[in-house]
mmCIF file of C-alpha atoms in Angstrom:
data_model
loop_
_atom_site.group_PDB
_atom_site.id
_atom_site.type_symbol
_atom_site.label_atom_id
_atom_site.label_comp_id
_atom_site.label_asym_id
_atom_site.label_seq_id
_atom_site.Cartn_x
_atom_site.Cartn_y
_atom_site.Cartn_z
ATOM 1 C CA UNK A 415 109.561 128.183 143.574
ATOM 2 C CA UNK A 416 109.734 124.547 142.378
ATOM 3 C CA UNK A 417 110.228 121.700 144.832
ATOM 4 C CA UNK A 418 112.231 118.724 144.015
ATOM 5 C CA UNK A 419 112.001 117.916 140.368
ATOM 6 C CA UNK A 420 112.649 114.293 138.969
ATOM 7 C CA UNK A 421 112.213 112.746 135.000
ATOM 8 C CA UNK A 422 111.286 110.710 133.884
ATOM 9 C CA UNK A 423 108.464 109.376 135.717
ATOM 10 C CA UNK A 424 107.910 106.325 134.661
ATOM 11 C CA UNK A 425 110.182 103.597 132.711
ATOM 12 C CA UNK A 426 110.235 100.641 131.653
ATOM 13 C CA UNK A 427 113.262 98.527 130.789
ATOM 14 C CA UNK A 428 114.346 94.910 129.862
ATOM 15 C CA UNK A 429 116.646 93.053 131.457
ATOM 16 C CA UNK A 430 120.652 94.309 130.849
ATOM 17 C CA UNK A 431 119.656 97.800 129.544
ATOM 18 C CA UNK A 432 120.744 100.677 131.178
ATOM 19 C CA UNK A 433 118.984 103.733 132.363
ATOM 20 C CA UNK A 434 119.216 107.068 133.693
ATOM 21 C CA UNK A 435 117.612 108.935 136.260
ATOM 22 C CA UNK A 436 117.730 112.892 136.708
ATOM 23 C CA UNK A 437 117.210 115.124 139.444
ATOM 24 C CA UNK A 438 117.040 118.659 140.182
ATOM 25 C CA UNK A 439 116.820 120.261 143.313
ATOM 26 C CA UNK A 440 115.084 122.550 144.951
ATOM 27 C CA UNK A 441 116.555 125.853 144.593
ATOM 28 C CA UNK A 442 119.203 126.633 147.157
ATOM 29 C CA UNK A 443 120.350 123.870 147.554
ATOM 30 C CA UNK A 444 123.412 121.761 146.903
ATOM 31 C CA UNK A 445 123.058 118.362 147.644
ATOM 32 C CA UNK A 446 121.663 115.792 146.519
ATOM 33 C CA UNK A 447 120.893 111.832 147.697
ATOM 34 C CA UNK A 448 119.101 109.264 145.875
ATOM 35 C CA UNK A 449 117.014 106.641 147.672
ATOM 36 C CA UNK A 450 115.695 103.451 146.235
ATOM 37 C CA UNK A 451 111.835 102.113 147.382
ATOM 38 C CA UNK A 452 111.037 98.366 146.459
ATOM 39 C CA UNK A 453 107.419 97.689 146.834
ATOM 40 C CA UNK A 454 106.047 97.892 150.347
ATOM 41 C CA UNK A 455 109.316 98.537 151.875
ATOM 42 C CA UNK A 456 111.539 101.357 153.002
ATOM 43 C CA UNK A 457 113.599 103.709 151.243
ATOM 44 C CA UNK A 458 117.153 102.393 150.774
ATOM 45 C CA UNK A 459 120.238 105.471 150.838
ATOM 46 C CA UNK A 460 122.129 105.103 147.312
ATOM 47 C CA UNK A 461 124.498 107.548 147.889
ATOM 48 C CA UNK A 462 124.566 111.414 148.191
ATOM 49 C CA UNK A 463 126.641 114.261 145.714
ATOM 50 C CA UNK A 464 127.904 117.378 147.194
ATOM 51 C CA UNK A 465 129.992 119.483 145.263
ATOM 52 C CA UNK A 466 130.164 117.440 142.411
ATOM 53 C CA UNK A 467 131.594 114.131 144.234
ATOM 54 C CA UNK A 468 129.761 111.246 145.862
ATOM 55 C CA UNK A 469 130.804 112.192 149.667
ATOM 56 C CA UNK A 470 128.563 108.661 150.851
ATOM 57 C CA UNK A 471 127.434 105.209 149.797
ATOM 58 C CA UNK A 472 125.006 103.240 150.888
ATOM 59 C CA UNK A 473 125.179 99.008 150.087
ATOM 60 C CA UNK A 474 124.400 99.277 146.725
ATOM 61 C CA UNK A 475 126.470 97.527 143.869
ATOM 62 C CA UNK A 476 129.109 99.094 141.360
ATOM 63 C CA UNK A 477 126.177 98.896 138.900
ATOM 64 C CA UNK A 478 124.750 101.562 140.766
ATOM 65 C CA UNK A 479 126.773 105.083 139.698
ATOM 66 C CA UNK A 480 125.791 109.006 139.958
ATOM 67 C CA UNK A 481 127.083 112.334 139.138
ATOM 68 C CA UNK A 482 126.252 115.943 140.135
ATOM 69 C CA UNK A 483 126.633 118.737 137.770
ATOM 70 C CA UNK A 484 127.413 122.354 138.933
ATOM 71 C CA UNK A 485 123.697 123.235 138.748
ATOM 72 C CA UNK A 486 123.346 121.001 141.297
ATOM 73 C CA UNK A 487 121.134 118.544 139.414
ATOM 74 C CA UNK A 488 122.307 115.322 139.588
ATOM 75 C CA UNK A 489 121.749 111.835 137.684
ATOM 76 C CA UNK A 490 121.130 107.982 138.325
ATOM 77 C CA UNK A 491 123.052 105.705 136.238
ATOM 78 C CA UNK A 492 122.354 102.035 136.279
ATOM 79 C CA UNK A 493 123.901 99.203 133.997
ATOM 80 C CA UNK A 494 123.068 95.972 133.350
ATOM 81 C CA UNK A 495 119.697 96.056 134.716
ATOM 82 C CA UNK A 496 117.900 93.564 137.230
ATOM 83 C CA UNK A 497 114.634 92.512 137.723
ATOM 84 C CA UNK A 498 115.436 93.136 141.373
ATOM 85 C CA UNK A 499 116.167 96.646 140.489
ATOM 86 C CA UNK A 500 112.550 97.595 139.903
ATOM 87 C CA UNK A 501 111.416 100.017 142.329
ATOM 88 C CA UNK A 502 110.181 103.461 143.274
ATOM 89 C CA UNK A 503 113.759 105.926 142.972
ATOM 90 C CA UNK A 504 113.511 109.118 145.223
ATOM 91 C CA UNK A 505 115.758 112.272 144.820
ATOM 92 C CA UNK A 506 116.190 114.495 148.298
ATOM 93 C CA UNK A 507 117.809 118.033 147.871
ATOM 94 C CA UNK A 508 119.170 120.140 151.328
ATOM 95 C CA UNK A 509 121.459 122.865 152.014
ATOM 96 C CA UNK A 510 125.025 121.415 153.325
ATOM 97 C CA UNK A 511 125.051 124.322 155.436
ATOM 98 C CA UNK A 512 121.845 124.094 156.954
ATOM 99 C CA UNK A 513 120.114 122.309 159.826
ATOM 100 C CA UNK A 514 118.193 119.607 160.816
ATOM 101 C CA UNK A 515 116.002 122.084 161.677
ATOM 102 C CA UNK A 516 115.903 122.630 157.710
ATOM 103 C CA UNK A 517 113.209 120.626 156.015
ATOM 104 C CA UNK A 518 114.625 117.942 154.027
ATOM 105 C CA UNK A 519 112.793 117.965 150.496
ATOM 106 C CA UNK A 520 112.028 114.237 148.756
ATOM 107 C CA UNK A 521 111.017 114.874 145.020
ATOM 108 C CA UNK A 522 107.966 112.614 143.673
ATOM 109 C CA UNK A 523 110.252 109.695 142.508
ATOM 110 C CA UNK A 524 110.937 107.870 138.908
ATOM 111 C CA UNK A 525 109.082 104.515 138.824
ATOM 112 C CA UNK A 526 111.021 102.146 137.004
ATOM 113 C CA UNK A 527 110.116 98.775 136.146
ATOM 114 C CA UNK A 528 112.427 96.477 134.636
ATOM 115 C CA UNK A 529 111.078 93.494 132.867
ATOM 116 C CA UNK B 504 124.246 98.260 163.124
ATOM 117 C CA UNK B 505 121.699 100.133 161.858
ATOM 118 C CA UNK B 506 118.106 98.369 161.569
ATOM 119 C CA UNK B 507 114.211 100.671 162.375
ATOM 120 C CA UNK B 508 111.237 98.548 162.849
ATOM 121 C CA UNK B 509 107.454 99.818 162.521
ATOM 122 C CA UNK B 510 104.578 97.670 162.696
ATOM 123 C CA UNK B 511 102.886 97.710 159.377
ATOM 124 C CA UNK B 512 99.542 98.912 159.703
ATOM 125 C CA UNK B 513 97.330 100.617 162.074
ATOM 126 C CA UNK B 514 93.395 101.248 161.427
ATOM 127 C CA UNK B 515 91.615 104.118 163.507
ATOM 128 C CA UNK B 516 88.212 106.513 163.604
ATOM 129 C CA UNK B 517 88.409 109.885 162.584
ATOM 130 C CA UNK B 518 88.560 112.447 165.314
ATOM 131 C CA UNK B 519 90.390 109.361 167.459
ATOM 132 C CA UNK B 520 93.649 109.610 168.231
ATOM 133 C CA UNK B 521 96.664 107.352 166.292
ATOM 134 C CA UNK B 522 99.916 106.187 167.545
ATOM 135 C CA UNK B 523 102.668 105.071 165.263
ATOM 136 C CA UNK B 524 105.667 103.159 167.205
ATOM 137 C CA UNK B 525 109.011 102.410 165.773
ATOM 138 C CA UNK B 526 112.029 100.768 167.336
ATOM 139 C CA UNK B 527 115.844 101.557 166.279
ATOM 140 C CA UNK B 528 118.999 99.677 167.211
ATOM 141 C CA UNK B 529 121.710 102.486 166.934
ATOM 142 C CA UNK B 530 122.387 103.983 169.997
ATOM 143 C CA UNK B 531 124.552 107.052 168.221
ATOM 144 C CA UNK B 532 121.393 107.838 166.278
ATOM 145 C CA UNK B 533 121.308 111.486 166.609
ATOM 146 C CA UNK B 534 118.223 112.763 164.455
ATOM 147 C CA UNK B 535 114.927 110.949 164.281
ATOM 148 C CA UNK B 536 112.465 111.781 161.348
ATOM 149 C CA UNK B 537 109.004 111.191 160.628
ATOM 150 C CA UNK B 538 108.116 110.966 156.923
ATOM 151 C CA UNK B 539 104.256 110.610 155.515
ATOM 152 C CA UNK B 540 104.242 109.107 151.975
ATOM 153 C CA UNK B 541 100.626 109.497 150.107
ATOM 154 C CA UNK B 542 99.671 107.031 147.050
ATOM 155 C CA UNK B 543 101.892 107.804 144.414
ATOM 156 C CA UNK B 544 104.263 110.760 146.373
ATOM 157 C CA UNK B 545 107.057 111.342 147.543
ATOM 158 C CA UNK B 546 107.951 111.711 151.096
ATOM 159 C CA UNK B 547 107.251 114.569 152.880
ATOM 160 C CA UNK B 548 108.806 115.297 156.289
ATOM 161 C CA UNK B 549 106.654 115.759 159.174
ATOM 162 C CA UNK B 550 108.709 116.390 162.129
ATOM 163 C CA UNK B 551 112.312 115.710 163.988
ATOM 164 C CA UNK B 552 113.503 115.309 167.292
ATOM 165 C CA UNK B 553 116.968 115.112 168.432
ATOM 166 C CA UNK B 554 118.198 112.568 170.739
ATOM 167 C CA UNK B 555 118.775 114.823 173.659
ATOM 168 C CA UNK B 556 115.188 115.132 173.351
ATOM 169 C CA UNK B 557 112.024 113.379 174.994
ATOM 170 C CA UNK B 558 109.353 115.051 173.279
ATOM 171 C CA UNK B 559 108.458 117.537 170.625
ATOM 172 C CA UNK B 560 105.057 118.776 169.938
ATOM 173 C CA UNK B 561 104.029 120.209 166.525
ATOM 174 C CA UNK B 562 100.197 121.380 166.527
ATOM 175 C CA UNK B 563 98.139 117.655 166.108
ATOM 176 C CA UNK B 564 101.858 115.828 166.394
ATOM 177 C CA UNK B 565 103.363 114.823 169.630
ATOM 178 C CA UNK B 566 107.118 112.665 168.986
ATOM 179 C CA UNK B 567 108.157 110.695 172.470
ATOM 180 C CA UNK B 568 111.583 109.289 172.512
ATOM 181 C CA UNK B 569 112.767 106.904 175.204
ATOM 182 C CA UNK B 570 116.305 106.195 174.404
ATOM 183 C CA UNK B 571 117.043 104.201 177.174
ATOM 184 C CA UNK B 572 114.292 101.883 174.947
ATOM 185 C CA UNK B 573 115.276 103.065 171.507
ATOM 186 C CA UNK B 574 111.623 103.549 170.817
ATOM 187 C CA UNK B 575 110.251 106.312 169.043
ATOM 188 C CA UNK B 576 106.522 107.127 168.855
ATOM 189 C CA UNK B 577 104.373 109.770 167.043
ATOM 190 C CA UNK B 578 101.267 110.274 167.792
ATOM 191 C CA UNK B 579 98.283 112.175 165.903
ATOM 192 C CA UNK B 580 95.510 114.223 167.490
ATOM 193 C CA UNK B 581 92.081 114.265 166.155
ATOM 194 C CA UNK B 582 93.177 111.965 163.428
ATOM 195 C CA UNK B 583 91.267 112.828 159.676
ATOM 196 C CA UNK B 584 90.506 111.115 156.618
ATOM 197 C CA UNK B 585 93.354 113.275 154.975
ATOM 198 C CA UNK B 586 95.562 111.275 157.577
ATOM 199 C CA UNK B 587 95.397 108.735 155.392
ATOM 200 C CA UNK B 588 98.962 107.604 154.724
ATOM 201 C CA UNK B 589 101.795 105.301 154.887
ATOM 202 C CA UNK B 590 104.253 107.042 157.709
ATOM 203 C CA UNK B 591 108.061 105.891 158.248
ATOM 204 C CA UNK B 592 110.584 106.714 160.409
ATOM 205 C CA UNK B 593 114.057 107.581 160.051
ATOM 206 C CA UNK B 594 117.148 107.667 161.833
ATOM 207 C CA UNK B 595 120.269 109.675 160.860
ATOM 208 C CA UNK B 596 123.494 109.825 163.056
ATOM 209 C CA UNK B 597 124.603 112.639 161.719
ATOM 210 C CA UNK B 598 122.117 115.423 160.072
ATOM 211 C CA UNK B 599 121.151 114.355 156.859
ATOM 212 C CA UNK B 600 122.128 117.463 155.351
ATOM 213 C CA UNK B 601 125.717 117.549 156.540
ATOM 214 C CA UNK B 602 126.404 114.059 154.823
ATOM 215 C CA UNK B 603 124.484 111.584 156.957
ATOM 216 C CA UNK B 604 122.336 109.241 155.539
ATOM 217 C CA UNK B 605 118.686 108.497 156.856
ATOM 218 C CA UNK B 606 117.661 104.705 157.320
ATOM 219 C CA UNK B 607 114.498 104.319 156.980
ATOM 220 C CA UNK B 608 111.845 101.581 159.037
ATOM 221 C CA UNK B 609 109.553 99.649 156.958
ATOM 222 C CA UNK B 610 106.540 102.247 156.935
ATOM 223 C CA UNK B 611 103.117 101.765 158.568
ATOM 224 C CA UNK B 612 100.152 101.990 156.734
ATOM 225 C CA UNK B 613 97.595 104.380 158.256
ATOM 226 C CA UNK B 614 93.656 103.632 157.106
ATOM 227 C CA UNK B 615 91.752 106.235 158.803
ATOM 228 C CA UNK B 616 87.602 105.404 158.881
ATOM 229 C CA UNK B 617 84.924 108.017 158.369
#
């Protein structure tokens, strides 16, 4: 049973490009969040897709966009890339109707480097 | 608002034990996670407690919550090389799988000596 699945792994981009991130999650489950990690900090919450529609944001910018398909899987969009945008992004897959109890499953991340 | 705080690292001796503190500011926080992140991972979760909670021991892990403090602590037993780790902690006010988000502290970097 595959965990948390994310591609690519690593990117590089300049400056304005765009790029997209994919996800799929663990099977079972149906929702999925996307976290960005700068360099020696914290994850940050993007936002999270259940059926099909963002249902939270974090502080991130307009740039910043997502969709879930009804697999589940879901992608990262973001235009008109940053240098500030470079960072470690991290996919997490649950069950909506499960627990905290439930473990939470992070997928190895898509390192993307904008330059 | 919604801020965690972890001191940064924290060096120890195998078979000693470690203690990892973190401080949160929202008193509604509900769920508190501890994540481990190895070199090049992703995070994987390590244990929970609920706020109604003051401890919660998991074999070598023991989570103490004083929420009159909003401190959280998590402490390893018989700490190993394998140990090795950046840990953070997480707060969620609602359950992260029924729509809550988790804010995350700044991680601590765990160097564990043979």
């Amino acid at each position: 049973d595959a965990g948390v699945t994310q591609s690519p792994t690593h990117l590089i981009k300049t400056r304005g490009q765009q790029v997209t991130l994919r996800c799929s999650p663990k099977s079972g489950h149906d929702t999925v969040s996307w976290y960005q990690q700068a360099l020696g900090q914290g994850p940050q919450f993007i936002f999270q897709y259940y059926e099909e529609e963002e249902r939270q944001r974090g502080n991130f910018p307009d740039r910043f966009s997502g969709h879930q398909f009804p697999n589940y899987s879901s992608e990262l969009n973001v235009n008109a890339l940053l240098l500030g945008d470079s960072a470690l992004y991290l996919c997490a897959s649950s069950w909506d109707r499960g627990s905290a109890s439930d473990t939470q499953y992070f997928g190895p991340g898509t390192r993307l480097t904008v330059l | 608002g919604e801020d965690v705080e972890q001191s940064l690292f924290l060096s120890v001796r195998e078979g000693d034990s470690s203690v990892i503190n973190c401080t949160y500011t929202d008193s509604s926080s509900t769920y508190l996670y501890w994540y481990k992140q190895e070199p090049g991972a992703g995070l994987q979760l390590l244990t929970y407690i609920f706020s109604n909670m003051d401890m919660k021991q998991d074999q070598r892990l023991t989570v103490l919550l004083n929420k009159k403090d909003k401190h959280l602590s998590l402490r390893i037993a018989d700490t190993q090389t394998g140990d090795s780790a950046i840990y953070f902690c997480a707060e969620s006010i609602t359950p992260y799988n029924q729509g809550g988000k988790l804010i995350f502290g700044q991680g601590t970097e765990l160097s564990v000596k043979p």
